[in-house]
Short mmCIF file of C-alpha atoms in Angstrom, two decimals:
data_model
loop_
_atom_site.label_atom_id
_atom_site.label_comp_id
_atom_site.label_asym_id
_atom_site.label_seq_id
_atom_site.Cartn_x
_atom_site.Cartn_y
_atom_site.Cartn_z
CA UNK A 1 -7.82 31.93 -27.09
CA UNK A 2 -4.50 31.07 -25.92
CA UNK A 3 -1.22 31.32 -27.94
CA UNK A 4 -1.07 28.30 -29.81
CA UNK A 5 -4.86 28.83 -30.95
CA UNK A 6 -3.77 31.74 -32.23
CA UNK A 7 -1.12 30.84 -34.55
CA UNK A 8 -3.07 28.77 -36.15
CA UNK A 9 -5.70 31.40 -37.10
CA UNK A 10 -3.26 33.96 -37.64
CA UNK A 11 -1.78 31.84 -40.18
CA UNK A 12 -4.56 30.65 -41.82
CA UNK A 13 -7.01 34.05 -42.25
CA UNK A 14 -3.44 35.66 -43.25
CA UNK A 15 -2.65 33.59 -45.95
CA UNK A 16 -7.12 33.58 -46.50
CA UNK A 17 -7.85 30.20 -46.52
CA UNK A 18 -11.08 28.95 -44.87
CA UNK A 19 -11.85 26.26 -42.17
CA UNK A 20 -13.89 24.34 -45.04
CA UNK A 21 -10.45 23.95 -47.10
CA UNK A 22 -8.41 22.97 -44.31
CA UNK A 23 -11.01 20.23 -43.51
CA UNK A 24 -10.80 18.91 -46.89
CA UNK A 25 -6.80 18.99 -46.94
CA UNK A 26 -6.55 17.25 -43.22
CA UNK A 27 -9.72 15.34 -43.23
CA UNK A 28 -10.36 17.08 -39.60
CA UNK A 29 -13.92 18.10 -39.17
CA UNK A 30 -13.87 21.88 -38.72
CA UNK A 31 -15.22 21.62 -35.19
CA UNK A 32 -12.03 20.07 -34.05
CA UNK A 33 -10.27 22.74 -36.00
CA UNK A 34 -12.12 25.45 -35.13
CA UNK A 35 -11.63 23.77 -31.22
CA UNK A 36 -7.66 23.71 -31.55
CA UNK A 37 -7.66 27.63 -32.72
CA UNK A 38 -10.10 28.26 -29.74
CA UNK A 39 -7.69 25.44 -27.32
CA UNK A 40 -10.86 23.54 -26.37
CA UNK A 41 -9.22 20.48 -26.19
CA UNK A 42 -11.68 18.83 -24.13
CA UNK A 43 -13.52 18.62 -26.78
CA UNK A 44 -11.10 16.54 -29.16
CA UNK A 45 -11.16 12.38 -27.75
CA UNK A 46 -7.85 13.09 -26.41
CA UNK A 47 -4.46 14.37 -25.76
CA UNK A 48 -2.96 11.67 -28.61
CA UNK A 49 -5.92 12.87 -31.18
CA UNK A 50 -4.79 16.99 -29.81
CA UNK A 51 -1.08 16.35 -31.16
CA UNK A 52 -1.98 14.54 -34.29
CA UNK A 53 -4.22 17.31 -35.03
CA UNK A 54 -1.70 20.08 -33.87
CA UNK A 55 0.97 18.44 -36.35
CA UNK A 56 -1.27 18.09 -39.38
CA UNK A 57 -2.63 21.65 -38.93
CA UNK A 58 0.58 23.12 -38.62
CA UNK A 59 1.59 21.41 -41.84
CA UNK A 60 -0.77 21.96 -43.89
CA UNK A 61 0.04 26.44 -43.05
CA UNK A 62 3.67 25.70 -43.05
CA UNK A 63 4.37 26.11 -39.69
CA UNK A 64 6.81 23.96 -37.76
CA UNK A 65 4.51 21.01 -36.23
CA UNK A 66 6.94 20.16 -33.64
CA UNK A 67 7.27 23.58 -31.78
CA UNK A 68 3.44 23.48 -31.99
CA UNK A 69 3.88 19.93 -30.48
CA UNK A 70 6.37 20.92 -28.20
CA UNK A 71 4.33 23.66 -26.72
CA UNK A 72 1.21 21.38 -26.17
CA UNK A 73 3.83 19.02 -24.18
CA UNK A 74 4.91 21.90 -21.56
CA UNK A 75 1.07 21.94 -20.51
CA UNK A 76 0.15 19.64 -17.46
CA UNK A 77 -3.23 18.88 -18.80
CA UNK A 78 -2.13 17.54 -21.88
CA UNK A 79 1.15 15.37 -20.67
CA UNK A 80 0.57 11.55 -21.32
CA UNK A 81 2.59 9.10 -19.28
CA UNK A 82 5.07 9.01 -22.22
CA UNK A 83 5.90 11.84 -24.43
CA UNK A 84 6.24 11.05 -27.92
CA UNK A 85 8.13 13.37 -30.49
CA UNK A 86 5.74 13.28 -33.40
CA UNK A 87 7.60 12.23 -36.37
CA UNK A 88 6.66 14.53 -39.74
CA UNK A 89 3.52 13.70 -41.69
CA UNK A 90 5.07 12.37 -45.23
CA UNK A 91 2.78 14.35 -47.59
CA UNK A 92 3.02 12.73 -50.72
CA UNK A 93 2.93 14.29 -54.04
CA UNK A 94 0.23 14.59 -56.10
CA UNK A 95 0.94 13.89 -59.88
CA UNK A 96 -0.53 16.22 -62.12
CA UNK A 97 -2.72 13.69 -64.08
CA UNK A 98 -4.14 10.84 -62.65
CA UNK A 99 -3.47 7.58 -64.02
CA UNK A 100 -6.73 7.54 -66.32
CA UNK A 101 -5.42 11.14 -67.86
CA UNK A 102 -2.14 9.91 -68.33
CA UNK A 103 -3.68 7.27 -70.35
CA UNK A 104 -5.74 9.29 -72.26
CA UNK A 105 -2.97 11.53 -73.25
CA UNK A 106 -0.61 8.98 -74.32
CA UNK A 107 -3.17 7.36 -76.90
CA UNK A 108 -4.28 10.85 -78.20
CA UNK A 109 -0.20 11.44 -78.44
CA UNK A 110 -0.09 7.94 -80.60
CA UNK A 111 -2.89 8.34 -82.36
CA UNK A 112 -1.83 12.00 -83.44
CA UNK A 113 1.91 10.60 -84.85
CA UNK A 114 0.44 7.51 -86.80
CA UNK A 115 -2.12 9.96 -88.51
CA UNK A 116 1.30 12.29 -89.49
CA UNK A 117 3.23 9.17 -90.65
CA UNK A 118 -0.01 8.21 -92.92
CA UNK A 119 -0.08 11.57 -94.25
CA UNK A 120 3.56 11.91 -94.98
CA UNK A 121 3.52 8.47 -96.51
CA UNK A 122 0.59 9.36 -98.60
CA UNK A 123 2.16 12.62 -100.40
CA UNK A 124 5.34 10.92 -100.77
CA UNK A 125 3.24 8.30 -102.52
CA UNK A 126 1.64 11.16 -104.82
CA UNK A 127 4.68 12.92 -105.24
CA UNK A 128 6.31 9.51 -106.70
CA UNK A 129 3.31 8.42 -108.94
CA UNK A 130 2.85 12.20 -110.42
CA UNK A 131 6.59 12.24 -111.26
CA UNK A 132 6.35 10.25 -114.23
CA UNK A 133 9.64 8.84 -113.90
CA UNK A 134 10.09 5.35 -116.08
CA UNK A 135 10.29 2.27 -113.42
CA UNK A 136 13.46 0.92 -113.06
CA UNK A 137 13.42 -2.65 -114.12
CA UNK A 138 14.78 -5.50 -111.71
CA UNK A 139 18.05 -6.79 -111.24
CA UNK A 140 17.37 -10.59 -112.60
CA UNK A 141 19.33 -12.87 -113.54
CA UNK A 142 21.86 -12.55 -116.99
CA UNK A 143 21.33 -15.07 -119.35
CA UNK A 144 19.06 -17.27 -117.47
CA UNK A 145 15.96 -15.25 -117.68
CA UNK A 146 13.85 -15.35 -121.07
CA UNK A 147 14.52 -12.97 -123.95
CA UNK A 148 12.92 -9.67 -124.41
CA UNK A 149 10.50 -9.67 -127.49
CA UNK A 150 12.32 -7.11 -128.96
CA UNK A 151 15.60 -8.90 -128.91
CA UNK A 152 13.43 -12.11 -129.91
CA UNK A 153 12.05 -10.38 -133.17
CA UNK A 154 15.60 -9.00 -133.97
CA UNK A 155 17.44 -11.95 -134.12
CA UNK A 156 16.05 -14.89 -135.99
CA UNK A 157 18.08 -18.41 -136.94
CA UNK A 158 21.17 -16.95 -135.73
CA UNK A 159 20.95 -14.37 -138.28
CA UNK A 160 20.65 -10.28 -137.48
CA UNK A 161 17.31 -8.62 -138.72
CA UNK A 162 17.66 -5.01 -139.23
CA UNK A 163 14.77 -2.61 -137.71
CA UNK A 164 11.74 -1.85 -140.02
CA UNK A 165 11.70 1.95 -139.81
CA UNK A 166 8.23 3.19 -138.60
CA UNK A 167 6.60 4.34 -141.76
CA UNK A 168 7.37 8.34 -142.58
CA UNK A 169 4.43 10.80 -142.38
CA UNK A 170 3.07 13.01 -144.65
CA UNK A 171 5.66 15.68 -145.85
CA UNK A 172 4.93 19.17 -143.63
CA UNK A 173 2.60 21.90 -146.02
CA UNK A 174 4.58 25.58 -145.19
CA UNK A 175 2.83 28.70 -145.69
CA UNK A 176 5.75 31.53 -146.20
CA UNK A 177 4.46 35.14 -145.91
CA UNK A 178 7.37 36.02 -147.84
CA UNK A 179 5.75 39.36 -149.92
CA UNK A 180 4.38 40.80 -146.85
CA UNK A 181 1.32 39.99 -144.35
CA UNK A 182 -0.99 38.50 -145.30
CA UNK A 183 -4.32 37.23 -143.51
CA UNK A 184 -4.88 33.24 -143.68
CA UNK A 185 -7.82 30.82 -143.09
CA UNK A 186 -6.56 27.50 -142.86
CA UNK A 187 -8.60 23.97 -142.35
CA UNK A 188 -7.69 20.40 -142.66
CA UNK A 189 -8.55 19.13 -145.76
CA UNK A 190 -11.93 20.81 -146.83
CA UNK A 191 -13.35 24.05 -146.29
CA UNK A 192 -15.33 22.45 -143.41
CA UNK A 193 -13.01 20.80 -142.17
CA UNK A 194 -11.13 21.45 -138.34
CA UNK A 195 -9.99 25.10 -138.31
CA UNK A 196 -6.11 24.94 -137.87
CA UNK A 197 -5.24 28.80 -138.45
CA UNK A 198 -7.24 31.94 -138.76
CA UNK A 199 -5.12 35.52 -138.29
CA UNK A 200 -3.01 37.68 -139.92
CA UNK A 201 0.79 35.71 -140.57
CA UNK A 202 2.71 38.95 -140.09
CA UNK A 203 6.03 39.33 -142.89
CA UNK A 204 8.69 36.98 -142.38
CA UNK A 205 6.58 33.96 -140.61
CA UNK A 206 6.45 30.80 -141.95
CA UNK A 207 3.16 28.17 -140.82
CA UNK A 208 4.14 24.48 -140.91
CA UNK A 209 1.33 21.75 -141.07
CA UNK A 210 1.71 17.88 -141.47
CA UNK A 211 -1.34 17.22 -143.34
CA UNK A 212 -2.04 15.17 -146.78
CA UNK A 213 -4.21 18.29 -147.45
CA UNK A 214 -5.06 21.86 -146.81
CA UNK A 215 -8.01 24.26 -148.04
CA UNK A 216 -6.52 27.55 -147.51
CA UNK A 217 -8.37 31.20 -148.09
CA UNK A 218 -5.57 33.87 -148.37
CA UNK A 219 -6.68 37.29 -148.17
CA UNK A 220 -3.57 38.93 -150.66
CA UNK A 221 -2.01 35.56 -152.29
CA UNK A 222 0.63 37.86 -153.84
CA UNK A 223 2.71 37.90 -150.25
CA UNK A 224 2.39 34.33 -149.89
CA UNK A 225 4.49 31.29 -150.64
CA UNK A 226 3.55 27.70 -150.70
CA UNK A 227 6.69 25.14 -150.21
CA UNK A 228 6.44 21.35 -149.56
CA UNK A 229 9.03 19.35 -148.76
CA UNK A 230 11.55 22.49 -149.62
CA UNK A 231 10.04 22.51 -152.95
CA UNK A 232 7.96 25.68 -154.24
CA UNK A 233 4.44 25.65 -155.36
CA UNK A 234 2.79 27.63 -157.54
CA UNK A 235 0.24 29.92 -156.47
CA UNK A 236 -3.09 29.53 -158.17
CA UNK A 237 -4.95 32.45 -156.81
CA UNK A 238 -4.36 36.07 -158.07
CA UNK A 239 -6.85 38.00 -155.91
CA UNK A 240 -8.43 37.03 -152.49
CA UNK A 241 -9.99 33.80 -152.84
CA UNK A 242 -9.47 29.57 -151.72
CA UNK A 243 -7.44 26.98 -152.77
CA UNK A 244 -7.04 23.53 -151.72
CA UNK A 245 -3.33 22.66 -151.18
CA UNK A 246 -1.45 18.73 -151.28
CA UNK A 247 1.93 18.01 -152.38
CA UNK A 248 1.12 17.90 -156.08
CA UNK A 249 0.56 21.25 -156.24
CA UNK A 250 -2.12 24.15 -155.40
CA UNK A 251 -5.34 24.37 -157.13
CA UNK A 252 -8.76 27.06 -156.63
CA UNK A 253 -11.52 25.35 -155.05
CA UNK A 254 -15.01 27.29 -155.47
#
């Protein structure tokens, strides 16, 4: 193995890379490869196919392909009638993804920010619909746009209607635990009717219900006080027992 044979092994078993890569780098068969590290040239077609193979060695383990080059040019049996300095090998760079990947990428990339905008837009949507906030009527135009039917109903022949006032409910019932506690059943209207209070109304509280009537059971009608419309009842009941309460008055029901 002569000297230039044996830079190229060197090289290549010191940085560990085997004839098989090399081959698949250069696209050299490995028994022209394994012929330059062993300087069998006779074996490669011919001194032109030696250099080219030389210079794409070399560059594929970093070495300088034109000292290899040059070298194979100061031997007799490889001089051609002209010698040629070997321009570099332009190696060109390999993207990282292929075309196809790139591709692939991009759409996942799209696909992944419309699916962010549709979920943004979507719980903005919520957000604005769970709000509850009154929708602001359009900007039309004054005057020439047709009346509102509650302007409509309040003005009639050029005349001004006042407002009917919504009818007024029934005046609030108030329990007063004004002697002391005192434990309360309370139900609308009959003593099977919906349970509204059952529990102890502690000294001081007051219970305010706006019903047409009550049945109450009081447990110590002594500490209570029965007011409707700011006006006092009389209590019907002196021991525990059930009255039925409207604003006429208080009465014992069995």
């Amino acid at each position: 193995m002569g000297e230039l044979g044996a830079k190229l092994r060197g090289e290549r078993e010191r940085r560990g890379i085997g004839i098989d890569e090399i081959e698949a780098e250069t696209r050299i068969r490995a028994k022209f490869l394994l012929a330059l590290e062993e300087e069998r040239f006779d074996v490669l077609p011919g001194p032109a196919y030696v250099r080219a193979f030389v210079r794409d060695y070399a560059e594929q383990l970093g070495l300088d392909p034109q000292e290899l080059v040059n070298e194979l040019n100061a031997r007799p049996e490889l001089v051609p009638d002209e010698v040629v300095m070997m321009p570099p090998r332009q190696v060109a760079e390999v993207p990282l993804l292929d075309r196809r990947a790139r591709i692939v990428v991009w759409v996942a990339a799209a696909v992944a920010l419309a699916l962010i905008a549709a979920v943004a837009v979507f719980l903005l949507a919520s957000r604005g619909s769970s709000s509850g906030a009154p929708a602001t009527p359009p900007a039309g135009n004054t005057g020439t746009g047709a009346p509102s039917s509650s302007a409509t109903s309040a003005t009639t022949g050029g005349t001004s209607a006042a407002a009917t006032p919504p009818p007024a409910g029934p005046r609030p019932l108030v329990l007063v635990a004004s002697g002391g506690d005192v434990w309360l059943k309370v139900r609308a209207g009959s003593a099977t009717g919906k349970l509204l209070f059952a529990n102890t109304l502690a000294a001081g509280r007051r219970l305010h219900f706006a019903r047409k009537r009550l049945w109450v059971r009081v447990g110590a009608p002594w500490n209570l006080t029965v007011n409707v419309g700011g006006k006092h009842l009389a209590m019907p009941l002196q021991a525990t027992g059930d009255m039925l309460v409207t604003a006429a008055g208080a009465r014992v029901t069995a």
